[in-house]
Coordinates of C-alpha atoms in Angstrom, one line a residue:
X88 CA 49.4 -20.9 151.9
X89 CA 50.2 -24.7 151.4
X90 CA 52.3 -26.8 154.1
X91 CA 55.5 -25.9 151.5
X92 CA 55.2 -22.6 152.3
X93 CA 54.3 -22.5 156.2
X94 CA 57.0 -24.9 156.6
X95 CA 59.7 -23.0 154.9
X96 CA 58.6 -19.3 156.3
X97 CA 58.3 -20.4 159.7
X98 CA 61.8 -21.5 159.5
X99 CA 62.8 -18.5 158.6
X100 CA 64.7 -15.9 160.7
X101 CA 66.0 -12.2 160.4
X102 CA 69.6 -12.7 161.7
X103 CA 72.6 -13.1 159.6
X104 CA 73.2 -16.7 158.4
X105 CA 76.6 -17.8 159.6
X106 CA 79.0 -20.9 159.0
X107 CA 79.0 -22.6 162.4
X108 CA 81.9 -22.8 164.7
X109 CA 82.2 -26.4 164.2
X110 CA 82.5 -26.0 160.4
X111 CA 85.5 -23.3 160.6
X112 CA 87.4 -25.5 163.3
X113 CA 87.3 -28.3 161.1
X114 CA 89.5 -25.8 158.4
X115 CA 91.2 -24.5 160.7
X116 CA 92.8 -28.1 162.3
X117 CA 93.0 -29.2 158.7
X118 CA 95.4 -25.9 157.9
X119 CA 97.1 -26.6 161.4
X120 CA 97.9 -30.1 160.9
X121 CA 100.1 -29.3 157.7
X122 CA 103.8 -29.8 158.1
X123 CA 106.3 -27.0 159.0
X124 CA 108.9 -26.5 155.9
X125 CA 112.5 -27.4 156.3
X126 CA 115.5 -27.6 153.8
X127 CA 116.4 -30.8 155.0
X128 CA 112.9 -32.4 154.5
X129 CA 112.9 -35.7 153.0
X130 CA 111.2 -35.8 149.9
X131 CA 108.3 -37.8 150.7
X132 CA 107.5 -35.6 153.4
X133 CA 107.9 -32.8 150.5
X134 CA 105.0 -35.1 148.8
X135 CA 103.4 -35.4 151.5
X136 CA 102.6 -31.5 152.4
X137 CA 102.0 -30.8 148.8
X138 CA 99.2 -33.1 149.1
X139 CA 97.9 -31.9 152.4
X140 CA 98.0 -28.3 150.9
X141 CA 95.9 -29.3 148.1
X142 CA 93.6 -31.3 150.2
X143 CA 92.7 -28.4 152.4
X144 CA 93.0 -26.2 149.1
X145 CA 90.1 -28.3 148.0
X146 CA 88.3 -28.2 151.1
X147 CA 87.9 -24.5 150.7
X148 CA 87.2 -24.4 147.2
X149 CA 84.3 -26.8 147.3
X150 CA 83.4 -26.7 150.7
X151 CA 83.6 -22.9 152.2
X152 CA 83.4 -21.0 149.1
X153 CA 80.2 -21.9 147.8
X154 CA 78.5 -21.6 150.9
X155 CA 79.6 -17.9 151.5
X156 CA 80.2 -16.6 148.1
X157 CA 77.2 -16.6 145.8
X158 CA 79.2 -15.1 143.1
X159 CA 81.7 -18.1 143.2
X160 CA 78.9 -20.8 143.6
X161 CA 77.6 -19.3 140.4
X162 CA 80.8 -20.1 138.3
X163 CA 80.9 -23.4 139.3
X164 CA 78.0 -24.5 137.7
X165 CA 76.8 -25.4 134.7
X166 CA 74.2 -22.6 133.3
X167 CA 71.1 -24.8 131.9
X168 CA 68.4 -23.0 130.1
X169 CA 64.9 -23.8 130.2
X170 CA 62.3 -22.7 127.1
X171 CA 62.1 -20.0 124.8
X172 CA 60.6 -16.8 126.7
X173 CA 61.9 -18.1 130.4
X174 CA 65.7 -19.0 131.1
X175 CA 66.2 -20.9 134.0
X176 CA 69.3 -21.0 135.6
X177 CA 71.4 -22.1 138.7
X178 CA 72.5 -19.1 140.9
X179 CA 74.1 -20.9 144.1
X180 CA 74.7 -24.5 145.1
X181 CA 75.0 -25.1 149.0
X182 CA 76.9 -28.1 149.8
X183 CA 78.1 -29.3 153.3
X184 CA 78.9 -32.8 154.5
X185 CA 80.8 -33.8 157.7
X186 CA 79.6 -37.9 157.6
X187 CA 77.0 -36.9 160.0
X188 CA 75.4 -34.0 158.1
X189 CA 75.0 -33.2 154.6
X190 CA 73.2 -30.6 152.4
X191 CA 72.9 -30.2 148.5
X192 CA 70.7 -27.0 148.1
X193 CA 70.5 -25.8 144.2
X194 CA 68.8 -22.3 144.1
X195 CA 67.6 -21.6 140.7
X196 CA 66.9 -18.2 138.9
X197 CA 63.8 -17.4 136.7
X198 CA 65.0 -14.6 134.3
X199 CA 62.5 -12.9 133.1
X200 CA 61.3 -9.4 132.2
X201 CA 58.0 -9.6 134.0
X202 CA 56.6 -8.9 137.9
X203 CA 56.2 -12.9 137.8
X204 CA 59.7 -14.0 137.1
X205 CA 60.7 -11.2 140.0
X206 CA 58.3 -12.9 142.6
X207 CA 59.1 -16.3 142.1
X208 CA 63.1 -15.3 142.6
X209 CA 62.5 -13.4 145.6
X210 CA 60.4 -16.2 147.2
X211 CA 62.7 -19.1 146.0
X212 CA 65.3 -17.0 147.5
X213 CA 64.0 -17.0 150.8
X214 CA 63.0 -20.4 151.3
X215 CA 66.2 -21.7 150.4
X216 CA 67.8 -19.2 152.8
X217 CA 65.3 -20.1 155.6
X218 CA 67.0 -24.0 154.6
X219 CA 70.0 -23.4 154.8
X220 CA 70.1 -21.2 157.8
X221 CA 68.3 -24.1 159.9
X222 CA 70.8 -26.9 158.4
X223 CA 73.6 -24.7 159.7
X224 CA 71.7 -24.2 163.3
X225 CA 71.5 -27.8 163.6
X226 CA 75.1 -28.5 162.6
X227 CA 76.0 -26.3 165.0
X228 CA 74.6 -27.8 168.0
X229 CA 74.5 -31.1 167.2
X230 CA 78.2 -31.2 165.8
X231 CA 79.4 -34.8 165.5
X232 CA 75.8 -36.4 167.4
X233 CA 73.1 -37.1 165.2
X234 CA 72.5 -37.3 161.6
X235 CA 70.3 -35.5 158.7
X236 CA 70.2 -34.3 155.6
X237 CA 68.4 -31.9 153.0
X238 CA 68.4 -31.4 149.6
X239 CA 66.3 -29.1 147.1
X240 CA 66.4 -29.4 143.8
X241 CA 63.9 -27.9 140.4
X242 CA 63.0 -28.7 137.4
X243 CA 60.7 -27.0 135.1
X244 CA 57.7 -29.2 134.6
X245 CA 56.2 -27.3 131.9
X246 CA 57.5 -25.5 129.4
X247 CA 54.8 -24.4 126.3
X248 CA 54.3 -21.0 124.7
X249 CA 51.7 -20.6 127.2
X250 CA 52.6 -22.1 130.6
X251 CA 55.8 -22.5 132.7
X252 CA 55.8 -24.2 135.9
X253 CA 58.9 -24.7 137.9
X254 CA 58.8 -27.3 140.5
X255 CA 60.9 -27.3 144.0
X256 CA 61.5 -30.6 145.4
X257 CA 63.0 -31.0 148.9
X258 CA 64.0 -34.0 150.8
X259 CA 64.7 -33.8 154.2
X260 CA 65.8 -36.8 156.3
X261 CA 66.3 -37.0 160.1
X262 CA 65.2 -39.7 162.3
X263 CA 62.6 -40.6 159.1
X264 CA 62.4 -38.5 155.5
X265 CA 60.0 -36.4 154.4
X266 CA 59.2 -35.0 150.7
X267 CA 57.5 -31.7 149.8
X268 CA 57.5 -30.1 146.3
X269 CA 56.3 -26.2 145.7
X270 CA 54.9 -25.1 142.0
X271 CA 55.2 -22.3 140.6
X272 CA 52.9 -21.8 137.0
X273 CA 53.6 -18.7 134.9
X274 CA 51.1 -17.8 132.8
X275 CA 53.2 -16.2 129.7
X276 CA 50.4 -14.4 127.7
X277 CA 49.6 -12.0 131.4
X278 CA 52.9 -12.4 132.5
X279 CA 51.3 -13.8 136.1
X280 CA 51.5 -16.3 138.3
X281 CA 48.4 -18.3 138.2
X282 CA 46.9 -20.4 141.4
X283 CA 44.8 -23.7 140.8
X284 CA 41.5 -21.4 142.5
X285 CA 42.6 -18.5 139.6
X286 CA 41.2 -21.2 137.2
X287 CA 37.8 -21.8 137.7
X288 CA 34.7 -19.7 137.6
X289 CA 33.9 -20.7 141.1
X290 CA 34.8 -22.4 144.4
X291 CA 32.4 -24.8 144.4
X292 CA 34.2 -26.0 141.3
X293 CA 36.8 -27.7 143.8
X294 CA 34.5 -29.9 144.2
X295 CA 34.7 -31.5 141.3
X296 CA 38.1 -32.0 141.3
X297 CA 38.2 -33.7 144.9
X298 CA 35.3 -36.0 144.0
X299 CA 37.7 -37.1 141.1
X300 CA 40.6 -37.5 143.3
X301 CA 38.5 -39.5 145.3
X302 CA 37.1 -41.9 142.8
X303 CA 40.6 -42.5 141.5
X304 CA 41.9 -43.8 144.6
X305 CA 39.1 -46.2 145.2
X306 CA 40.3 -47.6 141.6
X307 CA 43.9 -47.7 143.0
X308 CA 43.4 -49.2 146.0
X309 CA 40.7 -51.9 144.5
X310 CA 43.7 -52.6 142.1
X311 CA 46.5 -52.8 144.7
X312 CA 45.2 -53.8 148.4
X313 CA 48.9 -52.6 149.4
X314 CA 47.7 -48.8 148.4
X315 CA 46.2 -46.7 151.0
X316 CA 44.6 -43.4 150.9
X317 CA 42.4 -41.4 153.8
X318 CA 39.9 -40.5 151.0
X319 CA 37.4 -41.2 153.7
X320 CA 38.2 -39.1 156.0
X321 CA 36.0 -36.7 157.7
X322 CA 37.5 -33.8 157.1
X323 CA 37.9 -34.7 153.3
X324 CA 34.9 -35.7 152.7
X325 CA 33.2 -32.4 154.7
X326 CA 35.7 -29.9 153.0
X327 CA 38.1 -30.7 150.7
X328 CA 40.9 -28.6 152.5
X329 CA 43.7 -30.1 150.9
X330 CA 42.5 -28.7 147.4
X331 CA 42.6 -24.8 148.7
X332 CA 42.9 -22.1 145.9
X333 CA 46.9 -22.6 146.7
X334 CA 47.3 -26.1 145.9
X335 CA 50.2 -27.3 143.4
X336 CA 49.3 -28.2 140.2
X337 CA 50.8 -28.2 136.8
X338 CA 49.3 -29.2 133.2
X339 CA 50.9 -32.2 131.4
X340 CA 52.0 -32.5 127.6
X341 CA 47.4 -33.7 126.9
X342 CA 46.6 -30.0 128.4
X343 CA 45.1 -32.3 131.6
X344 CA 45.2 -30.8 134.6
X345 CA 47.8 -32.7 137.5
X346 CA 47.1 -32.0 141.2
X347 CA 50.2 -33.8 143.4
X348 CA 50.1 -34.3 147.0
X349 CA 52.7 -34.5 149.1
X350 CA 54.1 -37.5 151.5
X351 CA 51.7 -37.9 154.0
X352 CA 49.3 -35.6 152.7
X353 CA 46.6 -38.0 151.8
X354 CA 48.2 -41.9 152.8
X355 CA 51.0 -43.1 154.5
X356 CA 54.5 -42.3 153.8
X357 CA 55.5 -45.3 152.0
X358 CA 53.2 -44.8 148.9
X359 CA 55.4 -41.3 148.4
X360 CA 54.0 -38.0 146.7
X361 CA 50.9 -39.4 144.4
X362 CA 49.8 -37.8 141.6
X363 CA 46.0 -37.2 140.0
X364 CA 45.6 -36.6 136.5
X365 CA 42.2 -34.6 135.8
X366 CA 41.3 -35.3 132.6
X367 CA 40.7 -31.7 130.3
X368 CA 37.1 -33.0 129.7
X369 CA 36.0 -32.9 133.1
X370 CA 36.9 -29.6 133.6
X371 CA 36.4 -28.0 130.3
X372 CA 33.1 -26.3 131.7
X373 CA 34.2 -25.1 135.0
X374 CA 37.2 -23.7 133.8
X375 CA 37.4 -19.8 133.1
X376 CA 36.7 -18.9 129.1
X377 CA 40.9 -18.1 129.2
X378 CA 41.8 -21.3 130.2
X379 CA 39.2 -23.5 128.4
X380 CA 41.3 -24.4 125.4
X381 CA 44.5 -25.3 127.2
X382 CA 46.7 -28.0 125.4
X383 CA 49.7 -27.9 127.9

């Protein structure tokens, strides 16, 4: 399990997610604050309610519904599709701001005919719900004191006859931010979901890959003294943890294998999420006989 997913599932809960009593008061003395109706009413006064009613009419629409009706969410957005054998879609978009607080959570759909598609919707599913559940707890108590924000957003990273990887990215920001990304990589011709240890003929071939990683930030930080990285860490060096059979990866448009990191995960947060490119060559021996001829 990478720090994606222990972050997200200990976040999650079994009750009922709710919109917080601060959120429905907020409707409530909108909707209260609208002016009685009289036959004697100026007319500006007339304007003025017709714009108050559309103002709170708008609130709802944009505000309420999306948060509470999947369904409606759903026909507000735009429906992109993503490759030829894997449609990727938007299901629900949470959206919440107060000036203090504010969430933009997109939940994406695989649709697919195989068990891969169906485990990579349930999962997504309850991350984001685990999300928005804890933005709405927080709301809740802190009301008008404080400020944060999260947003989660997908793309599909790759998209060939023979791989698709869709890519979570989430950005949380409290008292500092914080980025962490999730992978998922289809293989199309099983109809699986493949992990980075699923593609080698042993574990020991992690070892390869982390010596890589290693030697490429030496270069980067003999080319920029600004760049740090804890490749000498003990525990990195002893056991390359951070490359588990879990870890993200993808394979770019060469067919080179790409292991990210997330912030913090191997320098300080201002050089952000770094990427490794493992070039095919390297790995062309270690990899299983399926995956030796991948061209992205």
């Amino acid at each position: 399990m990478n720090k994606f997913d222990k972050k997200i599932k200990e976040m999650a809960k079994a009750e009922h997610r709710e919109v917080p009593e601060c959120v429905r008061k907020a409707i409530d003395e909108t909707l209260e604050s609208l002016p009685e109706s009289s036959c004697k009413i100026h007319s500006i006064n007339y304007a003025s309610r017709i714009i108050s009613i559309a103002a709170s009419f708008i609130l709802v629409l944009l505000v309420i519904m999306p948060n509470v009706s999947p369904a409606y969410a759903e026909a507000l957005q735009d429906v992109p599709v993503v490759g030829k054998l894997v449609q990727l879609v938007t299901i629900r978009n949470y959206r919440y701001s107060d000036g203090n607080y504010e969430m933009d959570i997109k939940v994406p759909e695989v649709q697919s005919e195989n068990e891969a598609g169906a485990f990579i919707n349930k999962d997504v599913n309850e991350l984001t719900e685990a999300l928005v559940s804890e933005f709405y707890k927080t709301v809740g108590v802190s009301q008008s004191e404080g400020y944060g924000a999260i947003y989660l957003d997908y793309n599909a990273v790759s998209d060939t006859p023979r791989w698709f990887t869709l890519k979570l990215s989430v950005s949380e920001v409290a008292a500092d931010s914080h980025s962490y990304f999730k992978y998922y990589n289809v293989d199309r011709e099983k109809g699986v979901i493949v992990e980075l240890g699923d593609l080698f003929v042993s574990g020991d071939s992690m070892r390869v890959i982390a010596d890589d990683i290693k030697r490429q930030m030496s270069i980067r930080m003999a080319e920029d003294p600004e760049v740090i990285f804890w490749e000498n860490e003990s525990e990195f060096n002893s056991n390359p943890q951070i490359l588990q059979s879990s870890h993200n990866f993808y394979w770019d448009k060469e067919g080179n294998l790409v292991i990210p990191f997330d912030k913090f995960e191997v320098g300080p947060g201002y050089i952000g999420a770094p990427e490794f490119v493992i070039e095919k060559n390297l790995i062309k021996d270690i990899l299983k006989p399926e995956y030796s001829d991948i061209e992205g």
